[in-house]
Backbone as CSV, one residue per row, in Angstrom:
resi,resn,N_x,N_y,N_z,CA_x,CA_y,CA_z,C_x,C_y,C_z
1,PRO,140.849,196.638,25.876,141.167,196.285,24.493,142.280,195.240,24.408
2,LEU,142.319,194.555,23.310,143.332,193.542,23.043,144.390,194.149,22.126
3,LYS,145.619,194.213,22.618,146.710,194.756,21.803,147.009,193.798,20.657
4,PRO,147.335,194.331,19.489,147.702,193.453,18.363,149.054,192.794,18.617
5,ARG,149.325,191.758,17.864,150.559,190.979,18.041,151.805,191.841,17.904
6,THR,151.743,192.890,17.093,152.904,193.761,16.918,153.267,194.495,18.213
7,ASP,152.293,194.675,19.095,152.535,195.375,20.363,152.625,194.433,21.561
8,PHE,152.019,193.266,21.449,152.052,192.295,22.543,152.133,190.896,21.973
9,ASN,153.293,190.279,22.117,153.475,188.897,21.695,153.454,188.035,22.958
10,PRO,152.371,187.298,23.183,152.254,186.532,24.421,153.247,185.375,24.543
11,PHE,153.937,185.025,23.446,154.972,183.994,23.517,156.294,184.582,24.010
12,GLU,156.408,185.920,23.988,157.668,186.556,24.352,157.670,187.205,25.727
13,ARG,156.503,187.602,26.225,156.460,188.244,27.549,155.081,188.100,28.170
14,MET,155.038,188.306,29.468,153.777,188.275,30.194,153.015,189.565,29.900
15,PRO,151.695,189.535,29.996,150.897,190.726,29.682,150.995,191.808,30.735
16,LYS,150.845,193.035,30.264,150.718,194.203,31.141,149.249,194.616,31.140
17,ALA,148.912,195.544,31.993,147.513,195.947,32.177,146.856,196.432,30.894
18,ASP,147.583,197.052,30.001,146.953,197.576,28.787,147.067,196.638,27.588
19,ASP,147.572,195.407,27.790,147.696,194.437,26.705,146.423,193.629,26.485
20,ILE,145.777,193.261,27.592,144.632,192.359,27.541,143.899,192.460,28.878
21,ALA,142.650,192.085,28.888,141.870,192.153,30.120,142.347,191.121,31.140
22,ASP,142.433,191.555,32.381,142.876,190.650,33.432,141.882,189.519,33.680
23,ASP,140.612,189.725,33.348,139.623,188.674,33.588,139.675,187.564,32.546
24,LEU,140.490,187.679,31.513,140.757,186.562,30.614,142.019,185.844,31.084
25,ALA,143.048,186.594,31.376,144.325,186.017,31.795,144.179,185.162,33.051
26,CYS,143.268,185.540,33.932,143.121,184.814,35.194,142.673,183.372,34.996
27,PHE,141.978,183.069,33.905,141.560,181.691,33.652,142.759,180.768,33.438
28,PHE,143.918,181.373,33.172,145.151,180.627,32.946,146.129,180.806,34.109
29,GLY,145.652,181.398,35.192,146.497,181.605,36.365,147.512,182.709,36.197
30,ILE,147.266,183.582,35.251,148.198,184.681,34.980,147.653,185.947,35.605
31,GLU,148.460,186.533,36.473,148.070,187.769,37.132,148.686,188.952,36.393
32,ILE,147.868,189.915,36.107,148.335,191.119,35.440,148.575,192.180,36.503
33,PRO,149.748,192.806,36.471,150.033,193.844,37.467,148.957,194.934,37.445
34,ASP,148.661,195.468,38.595,147.703,196.568,38.769,146.259,196.145,38.525
35,ALA,145.971,194.852,38.547,144.587,194.406,38.404,143.798,194.864,39.625
36,VAL,142.588,195.315,39.406,141.759,195.859,40.474,141.106,194.747,41.289
37,VAL,140.811,193.633,40.646,140.083,192.537,41.275,141.036,191.377,41.560
38,ASP,140.780,190.650,42.648,141.568,189.468,42.992,140.978,188.254,42.271
39,TYR,141.723,187.754,41.298,141.259,186.618,40.494,142.027,185.333,40.807
40,LYS,142.709,185.279,41.933,143.592,184.151,42.224,142.902,182.789,42.187
41,ARG,141.615,182.733,42.421,140.902,181.453,42.456,140.310,181.048,41.104
42,ASN,140.565,181.800,40.056,139.866,181.592,38.794,140.580,180.714,37.778
43,GLN,141.773,180.231,38.073,142.477,179.433,37.066,141.753,178.118,36.811
44,VAL,141.475,177.852,35.540,140.868,176.579,35.128,141.613,175.934,33.952
45,PHE,142.582,176.667,33.364,143.371,176.137,32.258,144.854,176.318,32.544
46,ARG,145.681,175.565,31.843,147.129,175.633,32.027,147.669,176.986,31.563
47,ALA,148.596,177.519,32.323,149.226,178.796,31.967,149.884,178.711,30.594
48,GLY,150.415,177.555,30.265,151.087,177.373,28.982,150.173,177.494,27.771
49,ASP,148.858,177.428,27.983,147.909,177.552,26.874,147.488,178.995,26.603
50,PHE,147.845,179.890,27.497,147.427,181.292,27.391,147.891,181.933,26.085
51,ALA,149.161,181.783,25.749,149.714,182.449,24.560,148.997,182.014,23.287
52,ASN,148.671,180.739,23.174,147.973,180.261,21.980,146.581,180.884,21.872
53,VAL,145.863,180.946,22.973,144.515,181.541,22.962,144.595,183.007,22.561
54,VAL,145.516,183.736,23.167,145.653,185.165,22.856,146.031,185.360,21.395
55,THR,146.945,184.559,20.903,147.364,184.677,19.502,146.198,184.432,18.551
56,ARG,145.388,183.439,18.858,144.218,183.158,18.012,143.249,184.338,18.032
57,LEU,143.045,184.944,19.194,142.171,186.118,19.279,142.767,187.297,18.514
58,GLN,144.074,187.496,18.635,144.737,188.576,17.905,144.625,188.371,16.398
59,GLU,144.791,187.140,15.947,144.670,186.848,14.513,143.260,187.149,14.014
60,ALA,142.271,186.749,14.787,140.883,187.013,14.399,140.609,188.510,14.379
61,GLN,141.096,189.202,15.378,140.917,190.652,15.447,141.560,191.331,14.235
62,ALA,142.732,190.867,13.839,143.444,191.450,12.698,142.682,191.247,11.385
63,GLN,141.853,190.207,11.307,141.055,189.961,10.103,139.855,190.891,10.021
64,GLY,139.565,191.599,11.115,138.500,192.591,11.095,137.110,192.086,11.380
65,ARG,136.998,190.830,11.808,135.672,190.249,12.081,135.400,190.110,13.576
66,GLY,136.173,190.787,14.394,136.040,190.665,15.839,136.988,189.605,16.362
67,ALA,137.313,189.695,17.631,138.228,188.747,18.255,137.433,187.545,18.755
68,VAL,137.241,186.587,17.865,136.488,185.372,18.174,137.333,184.187,17.714
69,ALA,137.509,183.220,18.606,138.310,182.049,18.267,137.865,180.862,19.113
70,THR,137.988,179.684,18.547,137.710,178.460,19.285,139.021,177.727,19.507
71,THR,139.258,177.318,20.744,140.474,176.588,21.081,140.114,175.330,21.868
72,SER,140.947,174.313,21.732,140.809,173.086,22.516,141.722,173.200,23.723
73,LEU,141.161,172.968,24.891,141.914,173.123,26.130,141.647,171.954,27.061
74,VAL,142.500,171.827,28.059,142.347,170.820,29.100,142.343,171.548,30.433
75,THR,141.396,171.210,31.285,141.286,171.896,32.568,142.380,171.464,33.541
76,VAL,142.652,172.378,34.480,143.463,172.063,35.647,142.513,172.051,36.835
77,GLU,142.898,171.401,37.881,142.020,171.328,39.052,141.823,172.705,39.673
78,ASN,140.585,172.988,40.006,140.247,174.198,40.739,139.212,173.781,41.794
79,SER,139.712,173.503,42.990,138.830,172.992,44.038,137.823,174.047,44.491
80,TRP,138.163,175.302,44.363,137.248,176.372,44.761,135.936,176.298,43.968
81,TYR,136.049,176.042,42.658,134.876,175.968,41.788,134.468,174.525,41.451
82,GLY,135.160,173.544,42.016,134.799,172.151,41.773,135.158,171.665,40.381
83,ILE,136.199,172.225,39.793,136.644,171.825,38.449,137.690,170.718,38.599
84,GLU,137.481,169.622,37.919,138.447,168.525,37.936,139.485,168.736,36.843
85,ALA,140.681,168.256,37.115,141.756,168.329,36.120,141.518,167.304,35.019
86,GLY,141.966,167.640,33.811,141.968,166.685,32.719,140.743,166.678,31.819
87,PHE,139.796,167.572,32.060,138.604,167.627,31.202,138.967,168.339,29.904
88,ARG,138.783,167.670,28.790,139.076,168.260,27.475,137.833,168.993,26.987
89,CYS,138.031,170.224,26.549,136.880,171.010,26.095,137.286,171.952,24.971
90,ASN,136.309,172.330,24.202,136.486,173.364,23.188,135.828,174.619,23.741
91,VAL,136.550,175.705,23.691,136.027,176.980,24.188,135.995,177.968,23.033
92,THR,134.839,178.545,22.797,134.740,179.623,21.814,134.792,180.924,22.584
93,TRP,135.883,181.624,22.393,136.146,182.885,23.079,135.602,184.039,22.253
94,VAL,134.914,184.951,22.896,134.453,186.178,22.256,134.990,187.316,23.101
95,TYR,135.975,188.009,22.554,136.646,189.091,23.273,136.177,190.410,22.657
96,LEU,135.537,191.231,23.435,135.004,192.488,22.911,136.130,193.345,22.342
97,SER,135.991,193.667,21.068,137.021,194.462,20.397,136.422,195.171,19.188
98,ARG,137.209,196.057,18.634,136.797,196.693,17.392,136.804,195.648,16.278
99,ALA,136.034,195.907,15.231,135.971,195.018,14.072,136.028,195.904,12.830
100,SER,137.180,195.929,12.192,137.389,196.861,11.078,136.435,196.624,9.909
101,GLN,136.041,195.379,9.664,135.095,195.118,8.568,133.720,195.721,8.888
102,TRP,133.324,195.665,10.135,132.064,196.288,10.561,132.177,197.806,10.444
103,GLU,133.286,198.357,10.919,133.491,199.811,10.860,133.435,200.313,9.420
104,ALA,133.968,199.541,8.493,133.982,199.943,7.080,132.576,200.076,6.510
105,GLN,131.606,199.398,7.099,130.233,199.424,6.601,129.396,200.555,7.212
106,LEU,129.928,201.242,8.198,129.171,202.305,8.867,129.052,203.537,7.981
107,VAL,128.000,204.310,8.185,127.863,205.583,7.477,128.931,206.534,8.005
108,SER,129.325,207.492,7.209,130.472,208.346,7.537,130.324,209.071,8.873
109,GLY,129.134,209.518,9.210,128.951,210.225,10.478,129.232,209.366,11.687
110,ILE,128.833,208.111,11.617,129.082,207.176,12.716,130.551,206.761,12.719
111,LYS,131.121,206.555,11.530,132.544,206.206,11.443,133.396,207.234,12.176
112,LYS,133.076,208.502,12.014,133.856,209.566,12.646,133.802,209.479,14.166
113,LEU,132.716,208.962,14.687,132.574,208.821,16.135,133.218,207.545,16.675
114,VAL,133.261,206.489,15.865,133.705,205.175,16.309,135.194,204.933,16.062
115,ILE,135.687,205.392,14.920,137.083,205.131,14.561,137.944,206.274,15.091
116,PRO,138.901,205.963,15.963,139.734,207.033,16.520,140.586,207.715,15.452
117,LYS,140.786,208.999,15.630,141.592,209.758,14.663,143.073,209.373,14.755
118,LYS,143.542,209.161,15.968,144.942,208.796,16.174,145.071,207.276,16.115
119,ASN,145.969,206.783,15.304,146.206,205.345,15.123,144.918,204.568,14.830
120,PRO,144.183,204.934,13.789,142.909,204.270,13.505,143.042,202.791,13.142
121,ASP,144.210,202.362,12.681,144.400,200.962,12.292,144.779,200.055,13.455
122,ASP,145.034,200.636,14.620,145.342,199.846,15.814,144.026,199.430,16.461
123,PRO,143.672,198.150,16.414,142.369,197.717,16.936,142.212,197.883,18.443
124,SER,143.305,198.117,19.153,143.202,198.328,20.597,142.998,199.801,20.942
125,ASN,143.072,200.640,19.935,142.873,202.072,20.130,141.386,202.384,20.011
126,THR,140.858,203.141,20.954,139.432,203.472,20.946,139.256,204.984,20.995
127,PRO,138.064,205.482,20.660,137.823,206.929,20.717,138.093,207.461,22.123
128,ASN,138.661,208.658,22.204,139.015,209.195,23.523,138.148,210.366,23.969
129,HIS,137.060,210.614,23.254,136.159,211.694,23.665,134.763,211.470,23.072
130,GLY,133.832,212.246,23.548,132.473,212.193,23.018,131.633,211.089,23.630
131,VAL,130.401,210.968,23.142,129.464,209.992,23.679,129.942,208.556,23.459
132,LEU,130.792,208.332,22.467,131.304,206.988,22.203,132.741,206.803,22.687
133,LYS,133.141,207.592,23.676,134.467,207.452,24.269,134.655,206.004,24.730
134,ASN,135.771,205.418,24.373,136.179,204.048,24.712,135.437,202.953,23.937
135,PHE,134.539,203.315,23.016,133.777,202.304,22.284,134.706,201.337,21.568
136,PRO,134.481,200.042,21.636,133.381,199.355,22.313,133.698,198.961,23.752
137,ASN,134.875,199.317,24.223,135.319,198.909,25.558,134.985,199.960,26.607
138,PHE,133.694,200.184,26.801,133.258,201.166,27.783,133.773,200.776,29.160
139,GLY,134.080,201.799,29.994,134.582,201.549,31.334,133.551,200.826,32.188
140,THR,133.975,199.757,32.819,133.066,198.952,33.627,132.445,199.760,34.763
141,PHE,133.222,200.620,35.374,132.713,201.405,36.493,132.391,202.844,36.095
142,SER,133.231,203.440,35.267,133.039,204.846,34.907,131.944,205.060,33.868
143,GLN,131.607,204.036,33.112,130.575,204.144,32.084,129.546,203.029,32.247
144,LEU,129.147,202.786,33.462,128.266,201.666,33.782,126.888,201.787,33.150
145,ARG,126.353,202.987,33.094,125.029,203.194,32.506,125.187,203.775,31.108
146,LEU,124.947,202.933,30.139,125.122,203.369,28.761,123.917,204.171,28.286
147,LYS,124.208,205.182,27.493,123.156,205.971,26.852,122.652,205.180,25.640
148,PRO,121.432,205.466,25.160,120.894,204.710,24.021,121.835,204.608,22.818
149,PRO,122.517,205.682,22.389,123.415,205.505,21.234,124.553,204.525,21.521
150,GLN,125.057,204.533,22.751,126.138,203.616,23.119,125.632,202.175,23.119
151,ALA,124.502,201.947,23.776,123.949,200.598,23.868,123.548,200.064,22.498
152,ASN,122.929,200.910,21.688,122.483,200.471,20.364,123.657,200.133,19.450
153,LEU,124.690,200.958,19.483,125.847,200.688,18.640,126.586,199.439,19.122
154,LEU,126.683,199.263,20.431,127.318,198.071,20.980,126.519,196.818,20.609
155,ALA,125.203,196.909,20.659,124.353,195.782,20.250,124.534,195.485,18.763
156,GLY,124.632,196.530,17.953,124.851,196.341,16.522,126.181,195.673,16.230
157,LEU,127.231,196.125,16.892,128.552,195.509,16.714,128.525,194.049,17.155
158,SER,127.955,193.783,18.304,127.916,192.412,18.833,127.155,191.481,17.904
159,THR,126.030,191.946,17.407,125.233,191.143,16.467,126.023,190.864,15.202
160,TRP,126.672,191.896,14.680,127.459,191.741,13.453,128.576,190.726,13.664
161,ILE,129.268,190.793,14.807,130.371,189.868,15.095,129.860,188.425,15.135
162,ILE,128.707,188.224,15.739,128.142,186.870,15.792,127.844,186.369,14.375
163,HIS,127.235,187.208,13.558,126.939,186.805,12.176,128.216,186.585,11.365
164,ALA,129.219,187.431,11.566,130.472,187.315,10.817,131.245,186.051,11.193
165,ASN,130.994,185.544,12.391,131.683,184.341,12.874,130.706,183.181,13.054
166,ARG,129.673,183.201,12.261,128.585,182.232,12.372,129.074,180.787,12.420
167,GLU,130.039,180.444,11.563,130.510,179.064,11.497,131.123,178.606,12.822
168,LEU,131.807,179.495,13.520,132.370,179.131,14.820,131.281,178.860,15.851
169,PHE,130.255,179.707,15.848,129.162,179.536,16.800,128.334,178.293,16.479
170,GLU,128.095,178.039,15.205,127.355,176.835,14.827,128.113,175.578,15.235
171,ALA,129.420,175.582,15.034,130.237,174.427,15.443,130.223,174.262,16.958
172,ALA,130.274,175.390,17.676,130.286,175.322,19.144,128.964,174.821,19.715
173,LEU,127.893,175.190,19.063,126.560,174.830,19.571,126.045,173.512,19.009
174,GLY,126.800,172.958,18.065,126.424,171.661,17.513,125.374,171.787,16.507
């Protein structure tokens, strides 16, 4: 999950393991302590651009339409992947997160399963029990095989986020 700006300000400190996914930070050469995977070869953008990207995602998440943002970036050289320095690009980031506007539209029975009882307004907080434990951030290894209700609800959320951010995707795809 992505911690909200009130809990993690990327302009003030480096991220910890529960602030943001390590597989996003690595694109900026930022290593998160206790990361399970070695991402040292994955940097393709300047470390100084990380805070702006995270802030844009946090702002989008706070609006309740999912953490989706487009940013303009310049690549750094990455000889491992054959990336040349200086390439200017627009990246539309889609960070899997809760979307409060989507949750508000759910029927009450599903809302009870999806919205955590403790700190329901914290978008980084997820359900801690039941078939939808950790929704939408199911464990990569511990919850690898999703049951139909998990997969269907995740597909519904993902579809809704794309529609809610249609203008960003249309601009990205031309």
